[in-house]
Amino acid sequence: GEDVEQSLFLSVREGDSSVINCTYTDSSSTYLYWYKQEPGAGLQLLTYIFSNMDMKQDQRLTVLLNKKDKHLSLRIADTQTGDSAIYFCAESPHNTDKLIFGTGTRLQVFP
Amino acid sequence: GAGVSQSPSNKVTEKGKDVELRCDPISGHTALYWYRQSLGQGLEFLIYFQGNSAPDKSGLPSDRFSAERTGGSVSTLTIQRTQQEDSAVYLCASTSPGLPETQYFGPGTRLLVL
């Protein structure tokens, strides 16, 4: 079945690194995505990773993919208060045109 | 250019009434998606349009929910005889052609059924 799981909450101190984890079920997914949702707003694509990669770095963001364990993580370096939001991972199963989203992880950054 | 827009931004209605939610996708985006986000929940897929046709309606929760898209652009999601459990944020996204599949989301419509 299609199921993407994330922990619900993460709290970190400003300046520390944040690591948000996600497990997915469909090994046929070609791309895996991270979206960010700020309060009162829609979702915004942060980054994505192609399934034949195991790491992607984009400025403060590092995505790690472990295909064997179907585990995806997003690391935010030097976390800032502006990073406080809900982070969703999503998979795109092969031969479907939809994204399957996780439940979202609410990241709270405190000074 | 303009992003995905949705209207109304907020809607309060009484149980049993019908509501219509509107989505204006980004110009040129052929694919359009509707999702529902309930409090504390992830995004629940409702329906997907490719052009004016809906290849996947599997997420519509009941026959009270329907959606249409005209002219390959604007889409409306209609909920008939609303129930309190329909209260949620309804998000629309449109997709640029090609891979990776990048969905651009609107700000959502917050629906409260009293």
PDB file of N, CA and C in Angstrom, chain B residues 22-111:
ATOM      1  N   ARG B  22     -13.015  27.302  -5.407  1.00  0.00           N
ATOM      2  CA  ARG B  22     -12.471  27.577  -6.735  1.00  0.00           C
ATOM      3  C   ARG B  22     -10.948  27.565  -6.719  1.00  0.00           C
ATOM      4  N   CYS B  23     -10.382  27.082  -7.818  1.00  0.00           N
ATOM      5  CA  CYS B  23      -8.935  27.074  -7.969  1.00  0.00           C
ATOM      6  C   CYS B  23      -8.570  27.607  -9.349  1.00  0.00           C
ATOM      7  N   ASP B  24      -7.667  28.579  -9.373  1.00  0.00           N
ATOM      8  CA  ASP B  24      -7.113  29.101 -10.628  1.00  0.00           C
ATOM      9  C   ASP B  24      -5.655  28.657 -10.719  1.00  0.00           C
ATOM     10  N   PRO B  25      -5.341  27.731 -11.603  1.00  0.00           N
ATOM     11  CA  PRO B  25      -3.964  27.226 -11.664  1.00  0.00           C
ATOM     12  C   PRO B  25      -3.053  28.217 -12.376  1.00  0.00           C
ATOM     13  N   ILE B  26      -1.787  27.899 -12.361  1.00  0.00           N
ATOM     14  CA  ILE B  26      -0.819  28.695 -13.110  1.00  0.00           C
ATOM     15  C   ILE B  26      -1.066  28.479 -14.599  1.00  0.00           C
ATOM     16  N   SER B  27      -1.039  29.557 -15.342  1.00  0.00           N
ATOM     17  CA  SER B  27      -1.310  29.470 -16.777  1.00  0.00           C
ATOM     18  C   SER B  27      -0.336  28.500 -17.446  1.00  0.00           C
ATOM     19  N   GLY B  28      -0.902  27.608 -18.252  1.00  0.00           N
ATOM     20  CA  GLY B  28      -0.065  26.645 -18.962  1.00  0.00           C
ATOM     21  C   GLY B  28       0.117  25.324 -18.248  1.00  0.00           C
ATOM     22  N   HIS B  29      -0.276  25.255 -16.989  1.00  0.00           N
ATOM     23  CA  HIS B  29      -0.183  23.989 -16.257  1.00  0.00           C
ATOM     24  C   HIS B  29      -1.376  23.124 -16.613  1.00  0.00           C
ATOM     25  N   THR B  30      -1.090  21.928 -17.128  1.00  0.00           N
ATOM     26  CA  THR B  30      -2.188  21.087 -17.592  1.00  0.00           C
ATOM     27  C   THR B  30      -2.759  20.211 -16.495  1.00  0.00           C
ATOM     28  N   ALA B  31      -1.964  19.888 -15.500  1.00  0.00           N
ATOM     29  CA  ALA B  31      -2.430  19.005 -14.431  1.00  0.00           C
ATOM     30  C   ALA B  31      -2.815  19.825 -13.204  1.00  0.00           C
ATOM     31  N   LEU B  32      -3.899  19.409 -12.571  1.00  0.00           N
ATOM     32  CA  LEU B  32      -4.416  20.122 -11.400  1.00  0.00           C
ATOM     33  C   LEU B  32      -4.866  19.106 -10.369  1.00  0.00           C
ATOM     34  N   TYR B  33      -4.542  19.354  -9.117  1.00  0.00           N
ATOM     35  CA  TYR B  33      -4.833  18.430  -8.032  1.00  0.00           C
ATOM     36  C   TYR B  33      -5.604  19.147  -6.926  1.00  0.00           C
ATOM     37  N   TRP B  34      -6.484  18.396  -6.297  1.00  0.00           N
ATOM     38  CA  TRP B  34      -7.141  18.859  -5.065  1.00  0.00           C
ATOM     39  C   TRP B  34      -6.741  17.938  -3.915  1.00  0.00           C
ATOM     40  N   TYR B  35      -6.414  18.569  -2.777  1.00  0.00           N
ATOM     41  CA  TYR B  35      -6.091  17.841  -1.554  1.00  0.00           C
ATOM     42  C   TYR B  35      -6.908  18.416  -0.411  1.00  0.00           C
ATOM     43  N   ARG B  36      -7.029  17.613   0.626  1.00  0.00           N
ATOM     44  CA  ARG B  36      -7.666  18.079   1.849  1.00  0.00           C
ATOM     45  C   ARG B  36      -6.681  17.901   2.986  1.00  0.00           C
ATOM     46  N   GLN B  37      -6.595  18.919   3.822  1.00  0.00           N
ATOM     47  CA  GLN B  37      -5.694  18.864   4.963  1.00  0.00           C
ATOM     48  C   GLN B  37      -6.519  19.124   6.217  1.00  0.00           C
ATOM     49  N   SER B  38      -6.750  18.068   6.974  1.00  0.00           N
ATOM     50  CA  SER B  38      -7.483  18.208   8.223  1.00  0.00           C
ATOM     51  C   SER B  38      -6.505  18.499   9.348  1.00  0.00           C
ATOM     52  N   LEU B  39      -7.018  19.050  10.437  1.00  0.00           N
ATOM     53  CA  LEU B  39      -6.174  19.462  11.557  1.00  0.00           C
ATOM     54  C   LEU B  39      -5.340  18.278  12.037  1.00  0.00           C
ATOM     55  N   GLY B  40      -4.030  18.474  12.055  1.00  0.00           N
ATOM     56  CA  GLY B  40      -3.143  17.433  12.547  1.00  0.00           C
ATOM     57  C   GLY B  40      -2.934  16.278  11.593  1.00  0.00           C
ATOM     58  N   GLN B  41      -3.471  16.388  10.386  1.00  0.00           N
ATOM     59  CA  GLN B  41      -3.338  15.312   9.409  1.00  0.00           C
ATOM     60  C   GLN B  41      -2.449  15.759   8.259  1.00  0.00           C
ATOM     61  N   GLY B  42      -1.998  14.801   7.507  1.00  0.00           N
ATOM     62  CA  GLY B  42      -1.248  15.108   6.300  1.00  0.00           C
ATOM     63  C   GLY B  42      -2.187  15.510   5.197  1.00  0.00           C
ATOM     64  N   LEU B  43      -1.689  15.527   4.008  1.00  0.00           N
ATOM     65  CA  LEU B  43      -2.508  15.879   2.853  1.00  0.00           C
ATOM     66  C   LEU B  43      -3.193  14.636   2.311  1.00  0.00           C
ATOM     67  N   GLU B  44      -4.487  14.749   2.158  1.00  0.00           N
ATOM     68  CA  GLU B  44      -5.284  13.648   1.621  1.00  0.00           C
ATOM     69  C   GLU B  44      -5.620  13.976   0.181  1.00  0.00           C
ATOM     70  N   PHE B  45      -5.192  13.129  -0.731  1.00  0.00           N
ATOM     71  CA  PHE B  45      -5.481  13.332  -2.150  1.00  0.00           C
ATOM     72  C   PHE B  45      -6.971  13.170  -2.410  1.00  0.00           C
ATOM     73  N   LEU B  46      -7.553  14.087  -3.158  1.00  0.00           N
ATOM     74  CA  LEU B  46      -8.975  14.004  -3.490  1.00  0.00           C
ATOM     75  C   LEU B  46      -9.187  13.619  -4.946  1.00  0.00           C
ATOM     76  N   ILE B  47      -8.665  14.435  -5.850  1.00  0.00           N
ATOM     77  CA  ILE B  47      -8.927  14.240  -7.279  1.00  0.00           C
ATOM     78  C   ILE B  47      -7.846  14.935  -8.082  1.00  0.00           C
ATOM     79  N   TYR B  48      -7.660  14.443  -9.303  1.00  0.00           N
ATOM     80  CA  TYR B  48      -6.610  14.948 -10.173  1.00  0.00           C
ATOM     81  C   TYR B  48      -7.203  15.157 -11.567  1.00  0.00           C
ATOM     82  N   PHE B  49      -6.860  16.268 -12.197  1.00  0.00           N
ATOM     83  CA  PHE B  49      -7.277  16.556 -13.559  1.00  0.00           C
ATOM     84  C   PHE B  49      -6.065  16.628 -14.473  1.00  0.00           C
ATOM     85  N   GLN B  50      -6.231  16.058 -15.642  1.00  0.00           N
ATOM     86  CA  GLN B  50      -5.268  16.250 -16.736  1.00  0.00           C
ATOM     87  C   GLN B  50      -6.091  16.900 -17.844  1.00  0.00           C
ATOM     88  N   GLY B  51      -5.835  18.169 -18.086  1.00  0.00           N
ATOM     89  CA  GLY B  51      -6.758  18.914 -18.947  1.00  0.00           C
ATOM     90  C   GLY B  51      -8.100  19.020 -18.240  1.00  0.00           C
ATOM     91  N   ASN B  52      -9.152  18.704 -18.951  1.00  0.00           N
ATOM     92  CA  ASN B  52     -10.495  18.776 -18.364  1.00  0.00           C
ATOM     93  C   ASN B  52     -10.997  17.447 -17.830  1.00  0.00           C
ATOM     94  N   SER B  53     -10.217  16.394 -18.037  1.00  0.00           N
ATOM     95  CA  SER B  53     -10.694  15.086 -17.589  1.00  0.00           C
ATOM     96  C   SER B  53     -10.022  14.684 -16.273  1.00  0.00           C
ATOM     97  N   ALA B  54     -10.713  13.848 -15.549  1.00  0.00           N
ATOM     98  CA  ALA B  54     -10.252  13.438 -14.222  1.00  0.00           C
ATOM     99  C   ALA B  54      -9.929  11.944 -14.237  1.00  0.00           C
ATOM    100  N   PRO B  55      -8.663  11.590 -14.543  1.00  0.00           N
ATOM    101  CA  PRO B  55      -8.314  10.168 -14.597  1.00  0.00           C
ATOM    102  C   PRO B  55      -8.377   9.474 -13.240  1.00  0.00           C
ATOM    103  N   ASP B  56      -8.261  10.264 -12.173  1.00  0.00           N
ATOM    104  CA  ASP B  56      -8.187   9.662 -10.847  1.00  0.00           C
ATOM    105  C   ASP B  56      -9.076  10.442  -9.890  1.00  0.00           C
ATOM    106  N   LYS B  57     -10.211   9.802  -9.562  1.00  0.00           N
ATOM    107  CA  LYS B  57     -11.136  10.412  -8.597  1.00  0.00           C
ATOM    108  C   LYS B  57     -11.147   9.600  -7.313  1.00  0.00           C
ATOM    109  N   SER B  58     -10.147   8.771  -7.154  1.00  0.00           N
ATOM    110  CA  SER B  58     -10.191   7.763  -6.094  1.00  0.00           C
ATOM    111  C   SER B  58     -10.228   8.342  -4.692  1.00  0.00           C
ATOM    112  N   GLY B  59      -9.775   9.591  -4.553  1.00  0.00           N
ATOM    113  CA  GLY B  59      -9.708  10.150  -3.214  1.00  0.00           C
ATOM    114  C   GLY B  59     -10.964  10.852  -2.740  1.00  0.00           C
ATOM    115  N   LEU B  60     -11.940  11.023  -3.604  1.00  0.00           N
ATOM    116  CA  LEU B  60     -13.156  11.718  -3.160  1.00  0.00           C
ATOM    117  C   LEU B  60     -13.822  10.898  -2.058  1.00  0.00           C
ATOM    118  N   PRO B  61     -14.078  11.504  -0.889  1.00  0.00           N
ATOM    119  CA  PRO B  61     -14.520  10.725   0.268  1.00  0.00           C
ATOM    120  C   PRO B  61     -15.931  10.159   0.141  1.00  0.00           C
ATOM    121  N   SER B  62     -16.784  10.841  -0.599  1.00  0.00           N
ATOM    122  CA  SER B  62     -18.156  10.361  -0.742  1.00  0.00           C
ATOM    123  C   SER B  62     -18.756  10.982  -1.992  1.00  0.00           C
ATOM    124  N   ASP B  63     -19.969  10.563  -2.327  1.00  0.00           N
ATOM    125  CA  ASP B  63     -20.618  11.130  -3.523  1.00  0.00           C
ATOM    126  C   ASP B  63     -21.123  12.545  -3.283  1.00  0.00           C
ATOM    127  N   ARG B  64     -20.917  13.084  -2.092  1.00  0.00           N
ATOM    128  CA  ARG B  64     -21.259  14.495  -1.867  1.00  0.00           C
ATOM    129  C   ARG B  64     -20.193  15.410  -2.467  1.00  0.00           C
ATOM    130  N   PHE B  65     -19.047  14.834  -2.760  1.00  0.00           N
ATOM    131  CA  PHE B  65     -17.928  15.595  -3.310  1.00  0.00           C
ATOM    132  C   PHE B  65     -17.876  15.408  -4.827  1.00  0.00           C
ATOM    133  N   SER B  66     -17.718  16.519  -5.529  1.00  0.00           N
ATOM    134  CA  SER B  66     -17.527  16.455  -6.972  1.00  0.00           C
ATOM    135  C   SER B  66     -16.623  17.599  -7.394  1.00  0.00           C
ATOM    136  N   ALA B  67     -16.036  17.466  -8.554  1.00  0.00           N
ATOM    137  CA  ALA B  67     -15.166  18.527  -9.059  1.00  0.00           C
ATOM    138  C   ALA B  67     -15.247  18.550 -10.566  1.00  0.00           C
ATOM    139  N   GLU B  68     -15.027  19.726 -11.105  1.00  0.00           N
ATOM    140  CA  GLU B  68     -14.954  19.847 -12.544  1.00  0.00           C
ATOM    141  C   GLU B  68     -13.896  20.869 -12.901  1.00  0.00           C
ATOM    142  N   ARG B  69     -13.496  20.765 -14.150  1.00  0.00           N
ATOM    143  CA  ARG B  69     -12.508  21.712 -14.660  1.00  0.00           C
ATOM    144  C   ARG B  69     -12.926  22.067 -16.074  1.00  0.00           C
ATOM    145  N   THR B  70     -12.922  23.336 -16.375  1.00  0.00           N
ATOM    146  CA  THR B  70     -13.354  23.791 -17.691  1.00  0.00           C
ATOM    147  C   THR B  70     -12.247  24.576 -18.374  1.00  0.00           C
ATOM    148  N   GLY B  71     -12.174  24.405 -19.693  1.00  0.00           N
ATOM    149  CA  GLY B  71     -11.200  25.156 -20.481  1.00  0.00           C
ATOM    150  C   GLY B  71      -9.767  24.842 -20.109  1.00  0.00           C
ATOM    151  N   GLY B  72      -9.556  23.709 -19.457  1.00  0.00           N
ATOM    152  CA  GLY B  72      -8.208  23.336 -19.050  1.00  0.00           C
ATOM    153  C   GLY B  72      -7.602  24.291 -18.052  1.00  0.00           C
ATOM    154  N   SER B  73      -8.463  25.051 -17.377  1.00  0.00           N
ATOM    155  CA  SER B  73      -7.930  26.050 -16.453  1.00  0.00           C
ATOM    156  C   SER B  73      -8.621  25.949 -15.101  1.00  0.00           C
ATOM    157  N   VAL B  74      -9.609  26.795 -14.862  1.00  0.00           N
ATOM    158  CA  VAL B  74     -10.235  26.899 -13.542  1.00  0.00           C
ATOM    159  C   VAL B  74     -10.914  25.585 -13.155  1.00  0.00           C
ATOM    160  N   SER B  75     -10.792  25.254 -11.870  1.00  0.00           N
ATOM    161  CA  SER B  75     -11.473  24.078 -11.355  1.00  0.00           C
ATOM    162  C   SER B  75     -12.322  24.471 -10.155  1.00  0.00           C
ATOM    163  N   THR B  76     -13.460  23.809 -10.020  1.00  0.00           N
ATOM    164  CA  THR B  76     -14.284  24.005  -8.836  1.00  0.00           C
ATOM    165  C   THR B  76     -14.490  22.673  -8.139  1.00  0.00           C
ATOM    166  N   LEU B  77     -14.393  22.703  -6.839  1.00  0.00           N
ATOM    167  CA  LEU B  77     -14.689  21.542  -5.997  1.00  0.00           C
ATOM    168  C   LEU B  77     -15.977  21.855  -5.257  1.00  0.00           C
ATOM    169  N   THR B  78     -16.957  20.999  -5.426  1.00  0.00           N
ATOM    170  CA  THR B  78     -18.267  21.215  -4.808  1.00  0.00           C
ATOM    171  C   THR B  78     -18.509  20.165  -3.739  1.00  0.00           C
ATOM    172  N   ILE B  79     -18.936  20.625  -2.585  1.00  0.00           N
ATOM    173  CA  ILE B  79     -19.320  19.712  -1.512  1.00  0.00           C
ATOM    174  C   ILE B  79     -20.797  19.964  -1.227  1.00  0.00           C
ATOM    175  N   GLN B  80     -21.592  18.931  -1.430  1.00  0.00           N
ATOM    176  CA  GLN B  80     -23.027  19.054  -1.191  1.00  0.00           C
ATOM    177  C   GLN B  80     -23.369  18.582   0.221  1.00  0.00           C
ATOM    178  N   ARG B  81     -24.387  19.186   0.791  1.00  0.00           N
ATOM    179  CA  ARG B  81     -24.899  18.765   2.115  1.00  0.00           C
ATOM    180  C   ARG B  81     -23.735  18.615   3.090  1.00  0.00           C
ATOM    181  N   THR B  82     -23.019  19.697   3.287  1.00  0.00           N
ATOM    182  CA  THR B  82     -21.800  19.651   4.096  1.00  0.00           C
ATOM    183  C   THR B  82     -22.050  19.084   5.488  1.00  0.00           C
ATOM    184  N   GLN B  83     -21.051  18.386   5.980  1.00  0.00           N
ATOM    185  CA  GLN B  83     -21.043  17.816   7.324  1.00  0.00           C
ATOM    186  C   GLN B  83     -19.891  18.428   8.103  1.00  0.00           C
ATOM    187  N   GLN B  84     -19.960  18.332   9.414  1.00  0.00           N
ATOM    188  CA  GLN B  84     -18.918  18.925  10.238  1.00  0.00           C
ATOM    189  C   GLN B  84     -17.558  18.301   9.958  1.00  0.00           C
ATOM    190  N   GLU B  85     -17.534  17.031   9.615  1.00  0.00           N
ATOM    191  CA  GLU B  85     -16.246  16.384   9.338  1.00  0.00           C
ATOM    192  C   GLU B  85     -15.616  16.856   8.026  1.00  0.00           C
ATOM    193  N   ASP B  86     -16.366  17.649   7.246  1.00  0.00           N
ATOM    194  CA  ASP B  86     -15.794  18.221   6.032  1.00  0.00           C
ATOM    195  C   ASP B  86     -14.911  19.435   6.345  1.00  0.00           C
ATOM    196  N   SER B  87     -14.957  19.919   7.566  1.00  0.00           N
ATOM    197  CA  SER B  87     -14.138  21.072   7.962  1.00  0.00           C
ATOM    198  C   SER B  87     -12.665  20.724   7.794  1.00  0.00           C
ATOM    199  N   ALA B  88     -11.973  21.540   7.032  1.00  0.00           N
ATOM    200  CA  ALA B  88     -10.569  21.271   6.706  1.00  0.00           C
ATOM    201  C   ALA B  88     -10.056  22.424   5.853  1.00  0.00           C
ATOM    202  N   VAL B  89      -8.780  22.333   5.521  1.00  0.00           N
ATOM    203  CA  VAL B  89      -8.224  23.235   4.519  1.00  0.00           C
ATOM    204  C   VAL B  89      -8.165  22.463   3.207  1.00  0.00           C
ATOM    205  N   TYR B  90      -8.721  23.042   2.169  1.00  0.00           N
ATOM    206  CA  TYR B  90      -8.729  22.413   0.853  1.00  0.00           C
ATOM    207  C   TYR B  90      -7.678  23.103  -0.007  1.00  0.00           C
ATOM    208  N   LEU B  91      -6.705  22.317  -0.416  1.00  0.00           N
ATOM    209  CA  LEU B  91      -5.572  22.846  -1.172  1.00  0.00           C
ATOM    210  C   LEU B  91      -5.643  22.398  -2.621  1.00  0.00           C
ATOM    211  N   CYS B  92      -5.273  23.292  -3.482  1.00  0.00           N
ATOM    212  CA  CYS B  92      -5.206  23.018  -4.913  1.00  0.00           C
ATOM    213  C   CYS B  92      -3.754  23.181  -5.351  1.00  0.00           C
ATOM    214  N   ALA B  93      -3.332  22.356  -6.293  1.00  0.00           N
ATOM    215  CA  ALA B  93      -1.982  22.470  -6.833  1.00  0.00           C
ATOM    216  C   ALA B  93      -2.036  22.262  -8.334  1.00  0.00           C
ATOM    217  N   SER B  94      -1.178  22.956  -9.057  1.00  0.00           N
ATOM    218  CA  SER B  94      -1.036  22.683 -10.481  1.00  0.00           C
ATOM    219  C   SER B  94       0.410  22.312 -10.755  1.00  0.00           C
ATOM    220  N   THR B  95       0.605  21.599 -11.842  1.00  0.00           N
ATOM    221  CA  THR B  95       1.890  20.963 -12.092  1.00  0.00           C
ATOM    222  C   THR B  95       2.482  21.413 -13.413  1.00  0.00           C
ATOM    223  N   SER B  96       3.754  21.763 -13.353  1.00  0.00           N
ATOM    224  CA  SER B  96       4.452  22.121 -14.581  1.00  0.00           C
ATOM    225  C   SER B  96       4.745  20.856 -15.383  1.00  0.00           C
ATOM    226  N   PRO B  97       4.825  20.970 -16.696  1.00  0.00           N
ATOM    227  CA  PRO B  97       5.133  19.783 -17.501  1.00  0.00           C
ATOM    228  C   PRO B  97       6.530  19.264 -17.215  1.00  0.00           C
ATOM    229  N   GLY B  98       6.719  17.973 -17.428  1.00  0.00           N
ATOM    230  CA  GLY B  98       8.052  17.386 -17.310  1.00  0.00           C
ATOM    231  C   GLY B  98       8.343  16.854 -15.928  1.00  0.00           C
ATOM    232  N   LEU B  99       9.545  16.339 -15.789  1.00  0.00           N
ATOM    233  CA  LEU B  99       9.975  15.766 -14.517  1.00  0.00           C
ATOM    234  C   LEU B  99      11.130  16.591 -13.950  1.00  0.00           C
ATOM    235  N   PRO B 100      11.317  16.651 -12.651  1.00  0.00           N
ATOM    236  CA  PRO B 100      10.436  15.999 -11.691  1.00  0.00           C
ATOM    237  C   PRO B 100       9.094  16.696 -11.590  1.00  0.00           C
ATOM    238  N   GLU B 101       8.122  15.942 -11.131  1.00  0.00           N
ATOM    239  CA  GLU B 101       6.783  16.461 -10.933  1.00  0.00           C
ATOM    240  C   GLU B 101       6.823  17.526  -9.844  1.00  0.00           C
ATOM    241  N   THR B 102       6.668  18.758 -10.217  1.00  0.00           N
ATOM    242  CA  THR B 102       6.710  19.859  -9.252  1.00  0.00           C
ATOM    243  C   THR B 102       5.320  20.439  -9.120  1.00  0.00           C
ATOM    244  N   GLN B 103       4.750  20.282  -7.949  1.00  0.00           N
ATOM    245  CA  GLN B 103       3.412  20.804  -7.721  1.00  0.00           C
ATOM    246  C   GLN B 103       3.514  22.163  -7.041  1.00  0.00           C
ATOM    247  N   TYR B 104       2.815  23.116  -7.608  1.00  0.00           N
ATOM    248  CA  TYR B 104       2.751  24.472  -7.061  1.00  0.00           C
ATOM    249  C   TYR B 104       1.398  24.622  -6.387  1.00  0.00           C
ATOM    250  N   PHE B 105       1.446  24.936  -5.101  1.00  0.00           N
ATOM    251  CA  PHE B 105       0.233  24.957  -4.302  1.00  0.00           C
ATOM    252  C   PHE B 105      -0.339  26.364  -4.158  1.00  0.00           C
ATOM    253  N   GLY B 106      -1.661  26.416  -4.102  1.00  0.00           N
ATOM    254  CA  GLY B 106      -2.329  27.637  -3.707  1.00  0.00           C
ATOM    255  C   GLY B 106      -2.341  27.747  -2.190  1.00  0.00           C
ATOM    256  N   PRO B 107      -2.848  28.870  -1.668  1.00  0.00           N
ATOM    257  CA  PRO B 107      -2.855  29.088  -0.217  1.00  0.00           C
ATOM    258  C   PRO B 107      -3.937  28.302   0.507  1.00  0.00           C
ATOM    259  N   GLY B 108      -4.870  27.740  -0.232  1.00  0.00           N
ATOM    260  CA  GLY B 108      -5.912  26.928   0.388  1.00  0.00           C
ATOM    261  C   GLY B 108      -7.173  27.705   0.721  1.00  0.00           C
ATOM    262  N   THR B 109      -8.242  26.955   0.872  1.00  0.00           N
ATOM    263  CA  THR B 109      -9.516  27.485   1.381  1.00  0.00           C
ATOM    264  C   THR B 109      -9.794  26.795   2.702  1.00  0.00           C
ATOM    265  N   ARG B 110      -9.968  27.603   3.748  1.00  0.00           N
ATOM    266  CA  ARG B 110     -10.278  27.047   5.062  1.00  0.00           C
ATOM    267  C   ARG B 110     -11.794  26.961   5.198  1.00  0.00           C
ATOM    268  N   LEU B 111     -12.287  25.741   5.279  1.00  0.00           N
ATOM    269  CA  LEU B 111     -13.726  25.518   5.359  1.00  0.00           C
ATOM    270  C   LEU B 111     -14.078  25.104   6.773  1.00  0.00           C
TER     271      LEU B 111
END
